[in-house]
Amino acid sequence: MDFSRYDNFFLLLRIALGCPGASAGAFPRLSAEEWERIYNEADRQTLLGLAFDGVMKLPQELRPPMELMFQWASEAESFSGLNKILNEEAAKLTEFFKGHGRSCAVLKGQANARLYPNPLCRQPGDIDIWVSGGKKSVVGLLRETDLLNQMTKATHHTHMKNDGGVDVEVHFRTSSGNYNPFTTRRLLKYLDKKILNSVEVPEGFCAHSTKFALAMQLSHIYRHFIGGGVGLRQVVDYYVLLKHSSESERRELMANLNRFGLRKIAGALMWLLRESFGLDDGFMLCKPDEFRGRWLLREILKGGNFGRHAGDGRLKWLFWWFGKRKKSLSYWRFDLAETFWAEVNYWKIFVENTSTRIRLRKISLRDEKF
């Protein structure tokens, strides 16, 4: 893949983030077609709000055509409003769970957004909130209060009703972890301690600590990368986290990368962040790994946010399934152990769902969840 055709897209993101050496005045004059390509890529990566922040820092003569500007500005404004709503809902959720004697912490999305140069520019999704007590206790509380929306087969979260129309995932585990059960056990033991250091932030909700976020979100990126696809928004989140971290916080994770099974993804991510965002050596968690970094970047650009734009949906299900299995197994060159355990996890879920497939008469291999 020719990464150079994304140069202007990454430059725009670096300008928005205030990355070192990213000068708005040095941005080239682009044609309407080139701007359309940048807009479409930002849309695929759910980075329209952040990219528009970059656009607004450009001199007037270097900005996109007026029609695209109006469309882009409207979407960026909607993200700003939605972030405000999600912050308010996160504050209400914090108050609710604390009122029921539970410790809680907002994870990922809104906790990350507050660290951005413009906290309202991050394109939001749902609210993820960790609640103490374990699965049985947390699900019981939601049932008692008639707030349990639906149970899922996920081992780490369930869904909660919300009057504001916001999707809320309530996590009774601190992370889904890696696919490798041995490294996951060590990672979760660490995260279970660090989540207790969550603090209330000016936005009104409790947020996780940086130490927790650095480990948990690196594992989150890895699991999605191996399991189907990860997007650039999660990479930008991690860049922002690193820039807000202290040397001691980074050193603690550096010392545990091998124990947590995160050395290979860390090396790939450090290369990507250095090449695409100009991350300084002082913020590196480990030596950048060009081979794995190029692989990670290639998959992100091919698949878009969480890999949702990858592949050909018109393929017959059997060909689609064989393609997915072939791709999954190809990751052995990236990390043999993680690939092995990801495949074990896939077939475990497949077998567990067999009775449900028979009952619902769903034989398509696309239907992995019910």
Coordinates of C-alpha atoms in Angstrom, one line a residue:
M1 CA 0.0 0.0 0.0
D2 CA 1.2 3.5 -0.9
F3 CA 1.0 5.3 2.4
S4 CA 2.2 8.6 0.8
R5 CA -1.3 9.3 -0.6
Y6 CA -2.4 9.8 3.0
D7 CA 0.2 12.4 3.8
N8 CA -2.1 15.4 3.7
F9 CA -4.7 13.6 5.8
F10 CA -2.2 12.9 8.5
L11 CA -0.8 16.4 8.3
L12 CA -4.3 17.8 8.9
L13 CA -4.7 15.6 12.0
R14 CA -1.3 16.6 13.3
I15 CA -2.3 20.3 12.9
A16 CA -5.5 19.7 14.8
L17 CA -3.6 17.9 17.6
G18 CA -0.9 20.6 17.8
C19 CA 1.8 18.0 17.1
P20 CA 5.4 19.3 16.9
G21 CA 6.4 20.6 13.5
A22 CA 2.9 20.6 12.1
S23 CA 2.5 24.0 10.6
A24 CA -0.9 25.2 9.2
G25 CA 1.0 27.6 6.9
A26 CA 2.9 24.7 5.3
F27 CA -0.3 22.8 4.3
P28 CA -0.5 22.5 0.5
R29 CA -3.2 24.0 -1.7
L30 CA -5.5 21.1 -2.6
S31 CA -8.1 20.5 -5.3
A32 CA -11.8 19.9 -4.6
E33 CA -11.2 16.2 -5.4
E34 CA -8.3 15.9 -2.9
W35 CA -10.4 17.5 -0.2
E36 CA -13.2 15.1 -0.9
R37 CA -10.8 12.2 -0.4
I38 CA -9.6 13.6 2.9
Y39 CA -13.2 14.1 4.1
N40 CA -14.1 10.6 3.1
E41 CA -11.1 9.1 4.9
A42 CA -11.9 11.1 8.0
D43 CA -15.5 9.8 7.8
R44 CA -14.2 6.2 7.5
Q45 CA -12.0 6.6 10.5
T46 CA -14.7 8.5 12.6
L47 CA -12.3 11.5 12.8
L48 CA -14.5 14.2 11.1
G49 CA -14.6 16.4 14.1
L50 CA -10.9 16.3 14.8
A51 CA -10.0 16.8 11.1
F52 CA -12.4 19.8 11.0
D53 CA -10.5 21.3 13.9
G54 CA -7.4 21.1 11.6
V55 CA -9.3 22.7 8.8
M56 CA -10.2 25.7 10.9
K57 CA -6.6 26.3 11.8
L58 CA -5.7 26.6 8.1
P59 CA -5.4 30.0 6.3
Q60 CA -8.6 30.8 4.5
E61 CA -7.1 30.3 1.1
L62 CA -6.1 26.7 1.9
R63 CA -9.4 25.5 3.2
P64 CA -11.9 23.2 1.3
P65 CA -14.5 24.5 -1.1
M66 CA -17.4 26.3 0.5
E67 CA -20.0 23.5 -0.1
L68 CA -17.8 20.9 1.7
M69 CA -17.0 23.4 4.4
F70 CA -20.7 23.9 5.2
Q71 CA -21.4 20.2 5.3
W72 CA -18.3 19.5 7.4
A73 CA -19.0 22.3 9.9
S74 CA -22.5 21.1 10.4
E75 CA -21.3 17.6 11.3
A76 CA -18.6 19.0 13.6
E77 CA -21.2 21.1 15.4
S78 CA -23.3 18.0 15.9
F79 CA -20.4 16.1 17.4
S80 CA -19.8 19.0 19.8
G81 CA -23.4 18.9 20.9
L82 CA -23.4 15.2 21.3
N83 CA -20.2 15.3 23.4
K84 CA -22.0 17.7 25.8
I85 CA -24.9 15.4 26.1
L86 CA -22.7 12.3 26.7
N87 CA -20.7 14.3 29.4
E88 CA -24.0 15.1 31.1
E89 CA -25.2 11.5 30.9
A90 CA -21.8 10.3 32.2
A91 CA -22.2 12.6 35.2
K92 CA -25.7 11.3 35.9
L93 CA -24.5 7.7 35.7
T94 CA -21.7 8.5 38.1
E95 CA -24.2 10.0 40.5
F96 CA -26.6 7.0 40.1
F97 CA -24.0 4.3 40.8
K98 CA -22.4 6.2 43.7
G99 CA -25.8 6.6 45.2
H100 CA -26.1 2.9 45.2
G101 CA -22.8 2.5 47.0
R102 CA -20.8 1.5 43.9
S103 CA -17.4 2.7 42.7
C104 CA -17.5 3.6 39.0
A105 CA -15.4 5.1 36.3
V106 CA -16.1 6.2 32.7
L107 CA -13.8 4.3 30.3
K108 CA -12.3 5.2 26.9
G109 CA -14.6 7.6 24.9
Q110 CA -15.6 10.5 27.1
A111 CA -12.6 10.0 29.4
N112 CA -10.3 10.3 26.4
A113 CA -12.2 13.2 24.8
R114 CA -11.5 15.5 27.8
L115 CA -7.8 15.3 27.1
Y116 CA -8.0 16.5 23.5
P117 CA -6.9 20.1 22.6
N118 CA -10.6 20.6 21.8
P119 CA -12.5 18.2 24.1
L120 CA -15.7 18.5 22.0
C121 CA -14.2 17.6 18.7
R122 CA -13.8 13.8 19.2
Q123 CA -16.5 11.9 17.3
P124 CA -18.3 10.2 20.2
G125 CA -20.0 6.8 20.3
D126 CA -21.5 5.2 23.4
I127 CA -20.7 5.6 27.1
D128 CA -18.6 2.8 28.7
I129 CA -18.7 2.8 32.5
W130 CA -17.1 0.3 34.9
V131 CA -19.1 -0.5 38.0
S132 CA -17.7 -2.4 41.0
G133 CA -19.3 -5.5 42.4
G134 CA -18.8 -8.2 39.7
K135 CA -21.2 -9.5 37.1
K136 CA -23.9 -11.0 39.3
S137 CA -24.1 -7.9 41.6
V138 CA -24.0 -5.3 38.8
V139 CA -26.6 -7.1 36.6
G140 CA -28.7 -7.6 39.8
L141 CA -28.6 -3.9 40.5
L142 CA -29.7 -3.0 37.0
R143 CA -32.6 -5.6 37.2
E144 CA -33.7 -4.3 40.6
T145 CA -33.8 -0.7 39.2
D146 CA -35.5 -1.8 35.9
L147 CA -32.5 -0.5 34.0
L148 CA -31.2 -3.7 32.4
N149 CA -31.6 -3.2 28.7
Q150 CA -30.4 -6.5 27.4
M151 CA -27.9 -9.2 28.4
T152 CA -25.1 -10.0 26.0
K153 CA -22.8 -12.9 25.7
A154 CA -19.9 -10.6 26.4
T155 CA -17.8 -11.6 29.4
H156 CA -17.1 -8.1 30.5
H157 CA -20.2 -5.8 30.0
T158 CA -24.0 -5.6 29.7
H159 CA -26.3 -2.9 28.4
M160 CA -28.3 -0.3 30.4
K161 CA -31.5 1.6 29.6
N162 CA -31.1 5.3 29.1
D163 CA -33.9 7.9 28.8
G164 CA -31.6 10.2 26.9
G165 CA -31.3 7.8 24.0
V166 CA -27.6 7.2 24.7
D167 CA -26.1 3.7 24.3
V168 CA -24.6 2.7 27.7
E169 CA -22.4 -0.3 28.3
V170 CA -21.9 -1.1 31.9
H171 CA -18.7 -3.0 32.5
F172 CA -18.4 -5.4 35.4
R173 CA -14.9 -6.3 34.4
T174 CA -12.2 -3.8 33.8
S175 CA -11.3 -5.1 30.4
S176 CA -12.0 -7.9 27.9
G177 CA -8.2 -8.5 28.0
N178 CA -6.2 -10.2 25.3
Y179 CA -7.0 -13.5 23.7
N180 CA -4.2 -15.2 25.5
P181 CA -5.7 -16.2 28.9
F182 CA -2.4 -16.3 30.7
T183 CA -1.4 -12.7 29.8
T184 CA -5.0 -11.6 30.4
R185 CA -4.9 -12.9 33.9
R186 CA -1.9 -10.8 34.8
L187 CA -3.3 -7.8 32.9
L188 CA -6.7 -7.9 34.7
K189 CA -5.0 -8.3 38.1
Y190 CA -3.1 -5.1 37.4
L191 CA -6.2 -3.2 36.0
D192 CA -8.4 -4.3 38.9
K193 CA -6.0 -2.4 41.2
K194 CA -5.5 0.7 39.1
I195 CA -9.2 1.2 38.4
L196 CA -9.6 2.0 42.2
N197 CA -7.5 5.2 41.6
S198 CA -10.2 6.8 39.4
V199 CA -11.1 10.4 40.2
E200 CA -13.9 12.8 39.6
V201 CA -13.1 15.2 36.8
P202 CA -14.4 18.7 36.1
E203 CA -16.9 17.3 33.5
G204 CA -18.7 15.8 36.5
F205 CA -18.0 12.1 36.1
C206 CA -15.4 9.7 37.5
A207 CA -12.6 8.9 35.0
H208 CA -9.9 6.2 35.0
S209 CA -6.3 7.1 35.8
T210 CA -3.7 7.4 33.1
K211 CA -1.9 4.3 34.4
F212 CA -5.0 2.3 33.9
A213 CA -5.8 3.8 30.5
L214 CA -2.3 3.2 29.1
A215 CA -2.5 -0.5 29.8
M216 CA -6.2 -1.1 29.2
Q217 CA -6.5 0.8 25.9
L218 CA -3.3 -0.8 24.5
S219 CA -4.9 -4.2 25.1
H220 CA -8.2 -2.9 23.6
I221 CA -6.4 -1.8 20.4
Y222 CA -4.7 -5.2 20.2
R223 CA -7.8 -7.3 20.7
H224 CA -9.7 -5.4 18.0
F225 CA -6.7 -5.5 15.6
I226 CA -6.4 -9.3 16.0
G227 CA -10.1 -9.9 16.1
G228 CA -11.3 -8.0 13.1
G229 CA -10.0 -4.4 12.8
V230 CA -9.2 -1.3 14.7
G231 CA -9.6 2.3 13.6
L232 CA -7.4 5.4 13.6
R233 CA -9.6 7.1 16.3
Q234 CA -8.3 4.6 18.9
V235 CA -4.7 5.3 17.7
V236 CA -5.3 9.1 18.1
D237 CA -6.7 8.4 21.6
Y238 CA -3.5 6.6 22.5
Y239 CA -1.4 9.5 21.2
V240 CA -3.3 11.9 23.4
L241 CA -3.0 9.6 26.4
L242 CA 0.8 9.3 25.9
K243 CA 1.1 13.1 25.6
H244 CA -0.7 13.5 29.0
S245 CA 1.2 10.7 30.7
S246 CA 4.2 11.2 33.1
E247 CA 7.5 9.4 32.7
S248 CA 6.8 7.3 35.8
E249 CA 3.4 6.2 34.4
R250 CA 5.0 5.2 31.1
R251 CA 7.9 3.4 32.8
E252 CA 5.5 1.3 34.9
L253 CA 3.8 0.0 31.7
M254 CA 7.1 -0.4 29.9
A255 CA 8.2 -2.8 32.7
N256 CA 5.1 -4.9 32.3
L257 CA 4.7 -5.1 28.5
N258 CA 6.0 -8.6 28.2
R259 CA 4.0 -9.9 31.2
F260 CA 0.8 -8.4 29.7
G261 CA 1.5 -9.8 26.3
L262 CA 1.6 -6.3 24.8
R263 CA 5.2 -5.9 23.6
K264 CA 4.4 -6.6 19.9
I265 CA 1.4 -4.3 19.6
A266 CA 3.3 -1.6 21.6
G267 CA 6.2 -1.7 19.1
A268 CA 3.9 -1.5 16.1
L269 CA 2.0 1.4 17.7
M270 CA 5.1 3.3 18.6
W271 CA 6.3 3.1 15.0
L272 CA 2.9 4.3 13.7
L273 CA 2.7 7.2 16.1
R274 CA 6.3 8.3 15.3
E275 CA 5.9 8.1 11.5
S276 CA 2.3 9.5 11.3
F277 CA 2.1 11.8 14.3
G278 CA 5.7 12.7 15.1
L279 CA 5.7 11.2 18.6
D280 CA 8.9 12.1 20.4
D281 CA 11.3 9.4 21.5
G282 CA 10.7 10.5 25.1
F283 CA 7.1 9.2 25.0
M284 CA 7.9 5.8 23.5
L285 CA 6.9 2.7 25.4
C286 CA 9.4 0.5 23.6
K287 CA 11.5 0.4 20.5
P288 CA 9.4 1.1 17.4
D289 CA 8.7 -2.0 15.3
E290 CA 8.6 -1.1 11.6
F291 CA 7.4 -4.5 10.3
R292 CA 4.5 -4.7 12.6
G293 CA 3.8 -1.0 12.5
R294 CA 3.4 -1.0 8.7
W295 CA 1.1 -4.0 9.1
L296 CA -1.0 -2.2 11.7
L297 CA -1.2 1.0 9.6
R298 CA -2.1 -0.9 6.5
E299 CA -5.0 -2.7 8.2
I300 CA -6.3 0.5 9.7
L301 CA -6.3 2.3 6.3
K302 CA -7.9 -0.7 4.5
G303 CA -10.6 -1.3 7.1
G304 CA -11.5 2.0 8.5
N305 CA -13.1 2.3 12.0
F306 CA -13.0 -1.2 13.6
G307 CA -12.5 -2.8 10.2
R308 CA -16.1 -2.1 9.1
H309 CA -15.0 -0.9 5.6
A310 CA -12.9 -4.0 4.8
G311 CA -13.8 -6.8 2.5
D312 CA -16.6 -7.3 0.0
G313 CA -20.0 -7.8 1.5
R314 CA -21.3 -9.2 -1.8
L315 CA -19.3 -12.4 -1.4
K316 CA -21.2 -15.6 -0.7
W317 CA -21.1 -16.4 3.0
L318 CA -18.9 -19.5 2.5
F319 CA -16.2 -17.6 0.6
W320 CA -16.5 -14.7 3.1
W321 CA -16.0 -17.2 6.0
F322 CA -13.0 -18.8 4.4
G323 CA -11.5 -15.3 3.7
K324 CA -12.0 -14.3 7.4
R325 CA -10.4 -17.5 8.7
K326 CA -7.4 -17.2 6.3
K327 CA -6.9 -13.6 7.4
S328 CA -7.1 -14.5 11.1
L329 CA -4.6 -17.2 10.7
S330 CA -2.2 -15.0 8.8
Y331 CA -1.6 -13.0 12.0
W332 CA 0.7 -15.7 13.3
R333 CA 3.6 -13.6 11.8
F334 CA 2.5 -10.7 14.0
D335 CA 2.1 -12.7 17.2
L336 CA 1.9 -16.5 17.1
A337 CA 0.5 -17.0 20.7
E338 CA -2.2 -14.3 20.4
T339 CA -3.3 -15.7 17.0
F340 CA -3.5 -19.2 18.4
W341 CA -5.7 -18.1 21.3
A342 CA -7.8 -15.9 19.1
E343 CA -8.6 -19.0 16.9
V344 CA -9.4 -21.1 20.0
N345 CA -11.7 -18.3 21.2
Y346 CA -13.5 -18.2 17.8
W347 CA -14.2 -22.0 17.7
K348 CA -15.2 -22.0 21.4
I349 CA -17.9 -19.4 20.7
F350 CA -18.9 -21.1 17.4
V351 CA -19.5 -24.4 19.3
E352 CA -21.3 -22.7 22.1
N353 CA -23.7 -21.1 19.6
T354 CA -24.4 -24.3 17.7
S355 CA -27.6 -25.1 19.6
T356 CA -28.8 -21.5 19.1
R357 CA -28.1 -21.7 15.3
I358 CA -30.1 -24.9 15.1
R359 CA -33.0 -23.5 17.1
L360 CA -33.1 -20.3 15.0
R361 CA -32.3 -22.1 11.8
K362 CA -29.4 -19.9 11.1
I363 CA -26.7 -21.8 9.4
S364 CA -24.8 -18.9 7.9
L365 CA -21.3 -18.6 9.3
R366 CA -21.7 -14.8 9.3
D367 CA -24.0 -15.1 12.3
E368 CA -21.5 -15.3 15.2
K369 CA -23.6 -13.4 17.7
F370 CA -27.2 -13.8 18.8

